[in-house]
PDB file of C-alpha atoms in Angstrom:
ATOM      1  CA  UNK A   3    -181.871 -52.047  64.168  1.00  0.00           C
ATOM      2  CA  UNK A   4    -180.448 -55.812  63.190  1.00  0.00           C
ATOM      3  CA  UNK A   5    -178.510 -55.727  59.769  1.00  0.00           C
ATOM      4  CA  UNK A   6    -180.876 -56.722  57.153  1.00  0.00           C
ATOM      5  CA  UNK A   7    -181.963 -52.583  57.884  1.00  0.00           C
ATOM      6  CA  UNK A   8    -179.057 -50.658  58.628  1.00  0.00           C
ATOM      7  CA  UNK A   9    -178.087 -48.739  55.127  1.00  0.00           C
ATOM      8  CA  UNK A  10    -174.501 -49.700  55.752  1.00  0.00           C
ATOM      9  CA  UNK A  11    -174.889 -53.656  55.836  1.00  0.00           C
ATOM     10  CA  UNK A  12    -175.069 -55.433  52.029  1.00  0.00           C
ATOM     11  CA  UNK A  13    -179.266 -56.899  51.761  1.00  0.00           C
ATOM     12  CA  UNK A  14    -177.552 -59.967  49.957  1.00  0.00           C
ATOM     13  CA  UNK A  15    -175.090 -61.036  52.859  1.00  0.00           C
ATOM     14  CA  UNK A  16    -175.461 -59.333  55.705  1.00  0.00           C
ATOM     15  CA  UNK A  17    -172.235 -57.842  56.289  1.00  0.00           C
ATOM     16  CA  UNK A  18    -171.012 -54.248  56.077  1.00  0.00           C
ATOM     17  CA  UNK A  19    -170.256 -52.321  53.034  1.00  0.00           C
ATOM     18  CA  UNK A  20    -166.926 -51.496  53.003  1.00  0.00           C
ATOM     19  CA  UNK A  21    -167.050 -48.041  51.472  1.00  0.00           C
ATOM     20  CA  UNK A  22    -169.004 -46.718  54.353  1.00  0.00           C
ATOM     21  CA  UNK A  23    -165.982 -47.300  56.512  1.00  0.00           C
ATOM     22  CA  UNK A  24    -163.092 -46.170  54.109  1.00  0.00           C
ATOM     23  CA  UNK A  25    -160.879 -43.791  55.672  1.00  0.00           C
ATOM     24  CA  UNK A  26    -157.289 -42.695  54.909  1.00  0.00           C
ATOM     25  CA  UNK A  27    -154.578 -45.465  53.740  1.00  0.00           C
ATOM     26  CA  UNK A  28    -152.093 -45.198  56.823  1.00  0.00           C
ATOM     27  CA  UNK A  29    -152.237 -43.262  60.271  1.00  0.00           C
ATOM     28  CA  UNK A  30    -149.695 -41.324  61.859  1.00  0.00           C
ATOM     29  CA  UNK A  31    -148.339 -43.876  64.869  1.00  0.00           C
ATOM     30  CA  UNK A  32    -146.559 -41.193  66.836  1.00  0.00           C
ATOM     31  CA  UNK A  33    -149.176 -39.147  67.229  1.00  0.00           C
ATOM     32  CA  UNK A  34    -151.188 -38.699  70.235  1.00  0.00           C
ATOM     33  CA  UNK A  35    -154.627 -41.066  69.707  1.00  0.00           C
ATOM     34  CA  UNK A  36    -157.643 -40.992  72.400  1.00  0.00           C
ATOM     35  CA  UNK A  37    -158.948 -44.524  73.493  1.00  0.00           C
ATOM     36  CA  UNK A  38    -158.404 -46.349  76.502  1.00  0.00           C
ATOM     37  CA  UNK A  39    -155.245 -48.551  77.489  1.00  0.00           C
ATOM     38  CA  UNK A  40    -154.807 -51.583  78.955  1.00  0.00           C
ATOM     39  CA  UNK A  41    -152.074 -50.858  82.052  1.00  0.00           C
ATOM     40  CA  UNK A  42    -151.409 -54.557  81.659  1.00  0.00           C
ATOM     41  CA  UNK A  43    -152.180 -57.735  80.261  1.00  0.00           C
ATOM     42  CA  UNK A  44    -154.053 -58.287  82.966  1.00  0.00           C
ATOM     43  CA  UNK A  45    -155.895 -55.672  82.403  1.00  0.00           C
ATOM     44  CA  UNK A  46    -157.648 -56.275  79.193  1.00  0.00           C
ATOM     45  CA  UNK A  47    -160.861 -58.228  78.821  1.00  0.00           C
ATOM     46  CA  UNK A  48    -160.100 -60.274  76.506  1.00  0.00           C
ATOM     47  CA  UNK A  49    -163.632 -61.867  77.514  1.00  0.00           C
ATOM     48  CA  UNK A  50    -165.144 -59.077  75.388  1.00  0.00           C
ATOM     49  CA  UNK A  51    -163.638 -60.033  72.372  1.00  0.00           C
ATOM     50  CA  UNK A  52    -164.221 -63.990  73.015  1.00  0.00           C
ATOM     51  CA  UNK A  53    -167.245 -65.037  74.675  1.00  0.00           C
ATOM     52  CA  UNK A  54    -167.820 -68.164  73.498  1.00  0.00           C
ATOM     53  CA  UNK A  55    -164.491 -69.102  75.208  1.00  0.00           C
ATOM     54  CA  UNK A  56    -165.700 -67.866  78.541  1.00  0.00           C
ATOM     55  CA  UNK A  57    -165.534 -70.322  81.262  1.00  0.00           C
ATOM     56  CA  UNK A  58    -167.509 -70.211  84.646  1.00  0.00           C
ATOM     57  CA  UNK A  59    -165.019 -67.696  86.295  1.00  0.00           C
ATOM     58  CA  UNK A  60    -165.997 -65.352  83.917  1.00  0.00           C
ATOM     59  CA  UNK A  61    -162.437 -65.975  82.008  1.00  0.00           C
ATOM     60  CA  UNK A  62    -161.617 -67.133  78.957  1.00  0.00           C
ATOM     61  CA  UNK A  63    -160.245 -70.526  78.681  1.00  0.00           C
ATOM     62  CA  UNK A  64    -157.435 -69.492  76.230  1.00  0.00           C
ATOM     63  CA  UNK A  65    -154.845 -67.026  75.554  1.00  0.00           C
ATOM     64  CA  UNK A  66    -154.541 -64.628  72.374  1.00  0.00           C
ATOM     65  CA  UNK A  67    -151.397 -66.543  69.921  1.00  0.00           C
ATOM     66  CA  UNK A  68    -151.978 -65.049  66.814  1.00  0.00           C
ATOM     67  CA  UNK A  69    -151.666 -60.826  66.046  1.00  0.00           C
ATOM     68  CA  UNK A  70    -152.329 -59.065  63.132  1.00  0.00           C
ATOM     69  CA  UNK A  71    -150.326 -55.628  63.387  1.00  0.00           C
ATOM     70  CA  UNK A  72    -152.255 -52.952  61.442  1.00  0.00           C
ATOM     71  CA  UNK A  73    -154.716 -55.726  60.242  1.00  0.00           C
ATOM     72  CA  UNK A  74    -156.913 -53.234  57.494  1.00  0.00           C
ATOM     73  CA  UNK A  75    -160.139 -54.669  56.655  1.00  0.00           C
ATOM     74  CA  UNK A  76    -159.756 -57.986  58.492  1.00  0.00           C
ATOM     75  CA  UNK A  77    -158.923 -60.575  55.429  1.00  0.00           C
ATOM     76  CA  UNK A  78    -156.346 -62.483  57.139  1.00  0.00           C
ATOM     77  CA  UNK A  79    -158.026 -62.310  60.351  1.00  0.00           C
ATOM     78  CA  UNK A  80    -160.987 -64.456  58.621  1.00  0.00           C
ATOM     79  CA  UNK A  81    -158.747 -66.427  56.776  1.00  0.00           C
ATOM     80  CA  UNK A  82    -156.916 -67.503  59.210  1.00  0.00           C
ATOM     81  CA  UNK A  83    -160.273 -68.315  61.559  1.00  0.00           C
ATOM     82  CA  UNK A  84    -160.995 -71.352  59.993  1.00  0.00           C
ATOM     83  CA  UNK A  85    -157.693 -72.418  59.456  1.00  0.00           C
ATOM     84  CA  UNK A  86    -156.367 -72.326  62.579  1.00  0.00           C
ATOM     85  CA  UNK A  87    -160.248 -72.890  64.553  1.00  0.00           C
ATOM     86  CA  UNK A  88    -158.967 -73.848  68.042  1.00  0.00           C
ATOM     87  CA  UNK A  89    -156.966 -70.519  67.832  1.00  0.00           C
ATOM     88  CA  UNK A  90    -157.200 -67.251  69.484  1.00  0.00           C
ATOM     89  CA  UNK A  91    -156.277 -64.668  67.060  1.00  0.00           C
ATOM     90  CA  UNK A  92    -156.985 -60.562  67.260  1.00  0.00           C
ATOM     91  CA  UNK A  93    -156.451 -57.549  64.770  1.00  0.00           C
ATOM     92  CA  UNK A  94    -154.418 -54.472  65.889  1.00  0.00           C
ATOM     93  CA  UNK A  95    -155.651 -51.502  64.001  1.00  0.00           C
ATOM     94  CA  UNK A  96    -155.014 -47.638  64.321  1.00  0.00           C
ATOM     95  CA  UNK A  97    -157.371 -46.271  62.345  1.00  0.00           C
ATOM     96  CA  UNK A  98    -161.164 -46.199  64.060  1.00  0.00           C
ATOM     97  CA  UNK A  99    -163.404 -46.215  60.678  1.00  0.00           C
ATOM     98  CA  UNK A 100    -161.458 -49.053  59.846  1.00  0.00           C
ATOM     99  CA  UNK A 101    -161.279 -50.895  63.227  1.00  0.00           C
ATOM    100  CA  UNK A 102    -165.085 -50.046  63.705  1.00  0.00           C
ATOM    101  CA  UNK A 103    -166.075 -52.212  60.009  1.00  0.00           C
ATOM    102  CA  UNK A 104    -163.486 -55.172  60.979  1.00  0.00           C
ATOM    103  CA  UNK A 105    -165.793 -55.723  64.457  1.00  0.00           C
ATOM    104  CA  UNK A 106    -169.128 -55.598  61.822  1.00  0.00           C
ATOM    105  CA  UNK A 107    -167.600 -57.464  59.958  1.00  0.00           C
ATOM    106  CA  UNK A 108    -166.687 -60.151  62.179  1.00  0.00           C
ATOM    107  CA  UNK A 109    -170.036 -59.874  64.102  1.00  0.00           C
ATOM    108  CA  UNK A 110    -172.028 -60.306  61.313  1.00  0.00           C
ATOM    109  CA  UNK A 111    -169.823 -63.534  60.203  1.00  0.00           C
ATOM    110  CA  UNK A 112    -171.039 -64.902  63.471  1.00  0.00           C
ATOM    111  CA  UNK A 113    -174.573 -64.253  62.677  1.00  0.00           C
ATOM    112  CA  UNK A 114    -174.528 -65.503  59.390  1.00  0.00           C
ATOM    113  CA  UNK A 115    -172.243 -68.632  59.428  1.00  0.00           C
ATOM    114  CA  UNK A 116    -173.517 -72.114  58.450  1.00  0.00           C
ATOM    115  CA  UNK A 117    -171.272 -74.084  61.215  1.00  0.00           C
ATOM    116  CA  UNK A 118    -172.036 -73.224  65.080  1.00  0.00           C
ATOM    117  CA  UNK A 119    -169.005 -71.299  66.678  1.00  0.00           C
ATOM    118  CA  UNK A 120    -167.638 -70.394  63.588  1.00  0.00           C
ATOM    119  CA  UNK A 121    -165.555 -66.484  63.703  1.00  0.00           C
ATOM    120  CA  UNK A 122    -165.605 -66.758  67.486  1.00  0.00           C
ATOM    121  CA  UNK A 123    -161.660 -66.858  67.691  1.00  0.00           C
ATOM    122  CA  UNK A 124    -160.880 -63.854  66.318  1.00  0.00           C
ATOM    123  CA  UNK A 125    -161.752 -59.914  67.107  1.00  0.00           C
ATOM    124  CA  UNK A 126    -159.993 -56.943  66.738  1.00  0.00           C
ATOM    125  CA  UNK A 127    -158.892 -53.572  68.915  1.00  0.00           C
ATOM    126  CA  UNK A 128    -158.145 -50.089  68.239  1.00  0.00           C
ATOM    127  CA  UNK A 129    -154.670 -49.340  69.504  1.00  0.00           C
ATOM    128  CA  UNK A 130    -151.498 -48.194  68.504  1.00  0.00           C
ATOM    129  CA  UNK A 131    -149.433 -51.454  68.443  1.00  0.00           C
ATOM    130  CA  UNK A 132    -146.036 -49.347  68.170  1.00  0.00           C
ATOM    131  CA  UNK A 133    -146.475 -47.976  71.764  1.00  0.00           C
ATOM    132  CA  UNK A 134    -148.436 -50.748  73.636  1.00  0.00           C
ATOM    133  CA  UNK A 135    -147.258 -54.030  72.664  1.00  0.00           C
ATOM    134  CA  UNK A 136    -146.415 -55.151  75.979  1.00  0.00           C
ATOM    135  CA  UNK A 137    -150.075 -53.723  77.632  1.00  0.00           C
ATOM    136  CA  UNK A 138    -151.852 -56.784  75.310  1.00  0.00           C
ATOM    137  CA  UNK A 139    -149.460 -59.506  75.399  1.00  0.00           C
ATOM    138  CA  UNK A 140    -147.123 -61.321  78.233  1.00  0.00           C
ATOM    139  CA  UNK A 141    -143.775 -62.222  77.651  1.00  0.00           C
ATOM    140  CA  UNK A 142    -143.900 -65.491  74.746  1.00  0.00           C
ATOM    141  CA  UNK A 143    -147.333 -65.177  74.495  1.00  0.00           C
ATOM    142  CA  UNK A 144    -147.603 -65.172  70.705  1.00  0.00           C
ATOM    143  CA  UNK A 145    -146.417 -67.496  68.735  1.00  0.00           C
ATOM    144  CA  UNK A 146    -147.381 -65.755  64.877  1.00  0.00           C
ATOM    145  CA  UNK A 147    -147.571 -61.653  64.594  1.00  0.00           C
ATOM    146  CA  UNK A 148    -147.902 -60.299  61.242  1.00  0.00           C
ATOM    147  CA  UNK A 149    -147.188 -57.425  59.385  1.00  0.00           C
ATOM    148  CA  UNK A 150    -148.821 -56.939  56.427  1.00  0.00           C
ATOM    149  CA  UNK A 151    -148.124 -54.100  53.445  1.00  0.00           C
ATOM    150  CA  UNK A 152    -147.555 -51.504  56.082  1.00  0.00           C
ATOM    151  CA  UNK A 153    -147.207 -47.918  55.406  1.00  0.00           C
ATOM    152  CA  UNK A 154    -143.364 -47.376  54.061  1.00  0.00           C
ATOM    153  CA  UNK A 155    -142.996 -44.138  55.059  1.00  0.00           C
ATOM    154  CA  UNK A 156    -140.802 -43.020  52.201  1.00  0.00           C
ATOM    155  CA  UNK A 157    -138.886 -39.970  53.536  1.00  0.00           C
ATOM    156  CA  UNK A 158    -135.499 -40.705  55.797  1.00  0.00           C
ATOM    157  CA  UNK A 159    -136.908 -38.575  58.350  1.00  0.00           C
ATOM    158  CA  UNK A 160    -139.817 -40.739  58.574  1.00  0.00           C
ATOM    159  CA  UNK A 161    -138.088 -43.864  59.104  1.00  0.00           C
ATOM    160  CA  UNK A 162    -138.790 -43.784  62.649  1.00  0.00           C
ATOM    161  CA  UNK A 163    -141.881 -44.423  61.784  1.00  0.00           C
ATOM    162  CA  UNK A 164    -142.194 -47.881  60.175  1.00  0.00           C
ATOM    163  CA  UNK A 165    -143.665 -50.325  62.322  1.00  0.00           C
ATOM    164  CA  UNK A 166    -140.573 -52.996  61.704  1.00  0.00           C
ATOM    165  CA  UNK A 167    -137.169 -51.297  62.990  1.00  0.00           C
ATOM    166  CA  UNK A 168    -134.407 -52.778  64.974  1.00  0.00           C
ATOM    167  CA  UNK A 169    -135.978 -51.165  68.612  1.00  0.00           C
ATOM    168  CA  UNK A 170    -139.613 -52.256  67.883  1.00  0.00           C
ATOM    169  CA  UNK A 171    -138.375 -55.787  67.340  1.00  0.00           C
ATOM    170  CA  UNK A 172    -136.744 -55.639  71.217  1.00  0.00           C
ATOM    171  CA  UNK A 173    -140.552 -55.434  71.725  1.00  0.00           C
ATOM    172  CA  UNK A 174    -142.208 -57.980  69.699  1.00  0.00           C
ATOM    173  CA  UNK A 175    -139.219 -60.552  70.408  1.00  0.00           C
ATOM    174  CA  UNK A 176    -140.501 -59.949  74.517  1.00  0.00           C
ATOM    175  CA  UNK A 177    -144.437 -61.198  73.321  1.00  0.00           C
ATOM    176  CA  UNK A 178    -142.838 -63.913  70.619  1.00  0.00           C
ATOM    177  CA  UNK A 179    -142.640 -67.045  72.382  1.00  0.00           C
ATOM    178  CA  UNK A 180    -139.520 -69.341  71.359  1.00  0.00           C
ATOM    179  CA  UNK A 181    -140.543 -70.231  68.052  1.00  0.00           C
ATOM    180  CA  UNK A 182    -142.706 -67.986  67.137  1.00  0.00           C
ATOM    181  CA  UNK A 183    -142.950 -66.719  63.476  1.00  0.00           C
ATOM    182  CA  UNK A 184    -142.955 -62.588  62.387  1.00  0.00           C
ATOM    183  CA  UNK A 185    -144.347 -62.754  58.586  1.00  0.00           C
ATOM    184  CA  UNK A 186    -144.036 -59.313  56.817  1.00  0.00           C
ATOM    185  CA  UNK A 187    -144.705 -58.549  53.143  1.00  0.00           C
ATOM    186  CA  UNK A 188    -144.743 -55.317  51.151  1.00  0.00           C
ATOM    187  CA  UNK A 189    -145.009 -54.526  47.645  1.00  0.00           C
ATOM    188  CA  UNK A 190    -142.055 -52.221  47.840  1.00  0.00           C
ATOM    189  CA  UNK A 191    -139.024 -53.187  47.501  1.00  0.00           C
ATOM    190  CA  UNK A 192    -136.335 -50.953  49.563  1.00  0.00           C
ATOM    191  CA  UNK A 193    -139.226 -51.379  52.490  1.00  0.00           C
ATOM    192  CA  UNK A 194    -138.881 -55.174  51.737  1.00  0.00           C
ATOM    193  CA  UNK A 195    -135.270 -54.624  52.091  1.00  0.00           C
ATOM    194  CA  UNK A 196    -135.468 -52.404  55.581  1.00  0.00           C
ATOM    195  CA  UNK A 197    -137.459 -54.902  57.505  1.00  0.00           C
ATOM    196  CA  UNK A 198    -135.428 -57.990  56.008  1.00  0.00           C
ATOM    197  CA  UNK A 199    -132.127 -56.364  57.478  1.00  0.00           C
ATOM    198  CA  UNK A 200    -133.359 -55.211  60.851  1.00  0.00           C
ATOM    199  CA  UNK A 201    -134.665 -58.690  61.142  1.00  0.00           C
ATOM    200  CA  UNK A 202    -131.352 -60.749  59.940  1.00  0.00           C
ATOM    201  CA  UNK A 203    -130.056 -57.657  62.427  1.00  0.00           C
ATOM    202  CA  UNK A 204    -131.456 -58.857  65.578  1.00  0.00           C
ATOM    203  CA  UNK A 205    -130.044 -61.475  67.778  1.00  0.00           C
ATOM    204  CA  UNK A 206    -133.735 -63.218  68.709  1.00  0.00           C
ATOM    205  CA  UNK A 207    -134.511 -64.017  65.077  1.00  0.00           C
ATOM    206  CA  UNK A 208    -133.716 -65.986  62.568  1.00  0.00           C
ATOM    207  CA  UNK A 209    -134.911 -66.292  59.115  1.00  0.00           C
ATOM    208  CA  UNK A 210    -136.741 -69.597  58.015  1.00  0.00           C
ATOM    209  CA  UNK A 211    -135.156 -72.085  55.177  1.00  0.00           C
ATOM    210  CA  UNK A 212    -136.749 -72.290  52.184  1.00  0.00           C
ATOM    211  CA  UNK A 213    -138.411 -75.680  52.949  1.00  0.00           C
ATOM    212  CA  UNK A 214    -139.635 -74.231  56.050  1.00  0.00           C
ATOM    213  CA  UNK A 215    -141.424 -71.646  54.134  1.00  0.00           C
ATOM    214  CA  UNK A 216    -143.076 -73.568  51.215  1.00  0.00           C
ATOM    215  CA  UNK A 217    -144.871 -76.123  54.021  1.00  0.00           C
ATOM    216  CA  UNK A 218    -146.189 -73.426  55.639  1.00  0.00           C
ATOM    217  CA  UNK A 219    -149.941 -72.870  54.799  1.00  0.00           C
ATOM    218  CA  UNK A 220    -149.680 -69.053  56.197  1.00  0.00           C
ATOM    219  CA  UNK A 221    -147.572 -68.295  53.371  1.00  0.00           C
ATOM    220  CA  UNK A 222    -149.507 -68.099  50.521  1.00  0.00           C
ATOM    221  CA  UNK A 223    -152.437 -66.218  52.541  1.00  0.00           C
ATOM    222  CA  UNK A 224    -150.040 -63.377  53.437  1.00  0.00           C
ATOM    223  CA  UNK A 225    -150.750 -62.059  49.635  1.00  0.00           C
ATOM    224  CA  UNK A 226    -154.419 -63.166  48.599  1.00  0.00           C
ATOM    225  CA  UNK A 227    -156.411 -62.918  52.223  1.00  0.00           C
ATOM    226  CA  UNK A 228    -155.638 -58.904  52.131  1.00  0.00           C
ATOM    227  CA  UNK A 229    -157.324 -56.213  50.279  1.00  0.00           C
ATOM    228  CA  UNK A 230    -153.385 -54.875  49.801  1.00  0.00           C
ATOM    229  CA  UNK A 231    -152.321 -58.208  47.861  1.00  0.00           C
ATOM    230  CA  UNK A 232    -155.138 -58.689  45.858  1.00  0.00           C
ATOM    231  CA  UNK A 233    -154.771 -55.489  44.367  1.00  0.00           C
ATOM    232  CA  UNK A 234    -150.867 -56.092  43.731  1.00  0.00           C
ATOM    233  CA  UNK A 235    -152.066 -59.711  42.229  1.00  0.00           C
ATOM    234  CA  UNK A 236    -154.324 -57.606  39.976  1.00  0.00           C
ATOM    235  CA  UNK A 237    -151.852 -54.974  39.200  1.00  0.00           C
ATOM    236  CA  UNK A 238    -148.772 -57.898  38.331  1.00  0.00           C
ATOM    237  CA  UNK A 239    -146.811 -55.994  40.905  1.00  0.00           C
ATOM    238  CA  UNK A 240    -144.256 -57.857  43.057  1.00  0.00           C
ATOM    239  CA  UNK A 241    -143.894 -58.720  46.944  1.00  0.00           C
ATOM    240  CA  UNK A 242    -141.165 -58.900  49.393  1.00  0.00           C
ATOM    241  CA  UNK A 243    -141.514 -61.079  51.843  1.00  0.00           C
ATOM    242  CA  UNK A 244    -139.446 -61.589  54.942  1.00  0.00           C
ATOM    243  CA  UNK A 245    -140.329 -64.918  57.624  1.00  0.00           C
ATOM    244  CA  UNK A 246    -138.509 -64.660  60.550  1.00  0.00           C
ATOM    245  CA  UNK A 247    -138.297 -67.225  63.560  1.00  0.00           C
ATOM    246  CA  UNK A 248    -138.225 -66.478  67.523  1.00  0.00           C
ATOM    247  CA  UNK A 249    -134.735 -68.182  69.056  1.00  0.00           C
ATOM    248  CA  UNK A 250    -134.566 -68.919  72.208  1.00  0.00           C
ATOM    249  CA  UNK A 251    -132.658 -67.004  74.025  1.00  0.00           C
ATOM    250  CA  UNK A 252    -129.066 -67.719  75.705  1.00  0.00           C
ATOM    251  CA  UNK A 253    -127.425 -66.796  78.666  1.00  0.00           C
TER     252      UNK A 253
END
């Protein structure tokens, strides 16, 4: 059954309704989740995800840079592809209702795009990105990861939770290569705060001046790509940002 039939693809466009995929706003990351695991980098066929960058070997002829940690409904993901088209990007999401409409989504932007090869550089997989980090990426692989409105996790007891602390960035500092930029945003404010201290915490990052953050062109997508911002936008609500840059490290 190609898309033009399926009840849950849009007649008009050809890509999935979103509200046959909603499910609930946040997942809990330390629970126990059921679907398989890379061991290692090596491990993961990352041919799946890109096969128009498959080369004779049956490899792909580039490496993942870009990850999108609890990437929702894919915005930035396809913002991002035809900014960055030579890039290998790929969407990190818990949540398999959600995960499952990103890969439509993407699919069906394949199918449907006016320019040849178009979408091809980015994909997404289900996986809990607080526990296996290192079973996707090799050491300075990436050089952007983002983390975009993630759940706050109000209550102190929950803190252990929230996908930026000071132990979790031991982690994504080993897949940032020297260089590399974390982006986080959130619409509240003492989660703003948390993830701005544990990063100005941590010895392997730095924040970025001013300057360096207005000539980015990431920037501004961090708030209108995503579902999340656009709401705030429409709301007037504010956003706390926090850019942070992989040093290299020091002996």
């Amino acid at each position: 059954m190609d898309s033009e039939t399926k009840p849950t693809f849009s007649k008009s466009t050809g890509l999935p309704r979103k509200r046959f995929y909603r499910a609930r706003a946040h997942s809990n990351p330390l629970s126990d989740s059921h679907f398989p695991i890379p061991v290692s980098p090596a491990h993961e066929d990352f041919s799946l995800h890109f096969p128009k960058f498959v080369e004779a070997d049956n490899k792909i002829s580039k490496k993942v840079e870009f990850a999108d940690i609890g990437c929702g409904f894919g915005g930035l993901l396809i913002s991002l592809a035809t900014l960055f088209p030579d890039t290998l990007m790929i969407g990190m999401e818990l949540r398999d209702k959600v995960t499952e409409y990103v890969k439509e989504r993407i699919l069906a932007l394949r199918r449907t795009s006016s320019e040849e090869g178009q979408y091809e550089n980015i994909s997404v997989v289900r996986t809990n990105s607080m526990k296996y980090i290192p079973n996707y990426f090799e050491k300075g692989q990436l050089s952007k990861m983002f983390f975009l409105f993630p759940d706050p996790h109000f209550k102190e007891k929950n803190h252990r939770r929230r996908v930026i602390s000071t132990h979790l960035l031991d982690e994504y500092a080993y897949v940032l290569r020297a260089g590399g930029i974390i982006y986080t945003i959130t619409d509240v404010e003492e989660l703003g705060e948390w993830m701005k201290a544990c990063l100005e915490k941590h010895p392997m990052f730095e924040s970025l001046t001013q300057e360096e953050i207005d000539s980015d062109p990431v920037v501004e997508l961090l708030c209108s790509a995503t579902e999340e911002g656009q709401k705030v936008a429409r709301n007037g609500g504010q956003t706390f940002r926090a850019i942070f840059r992989r040093i290299a490290y020091v002996s």
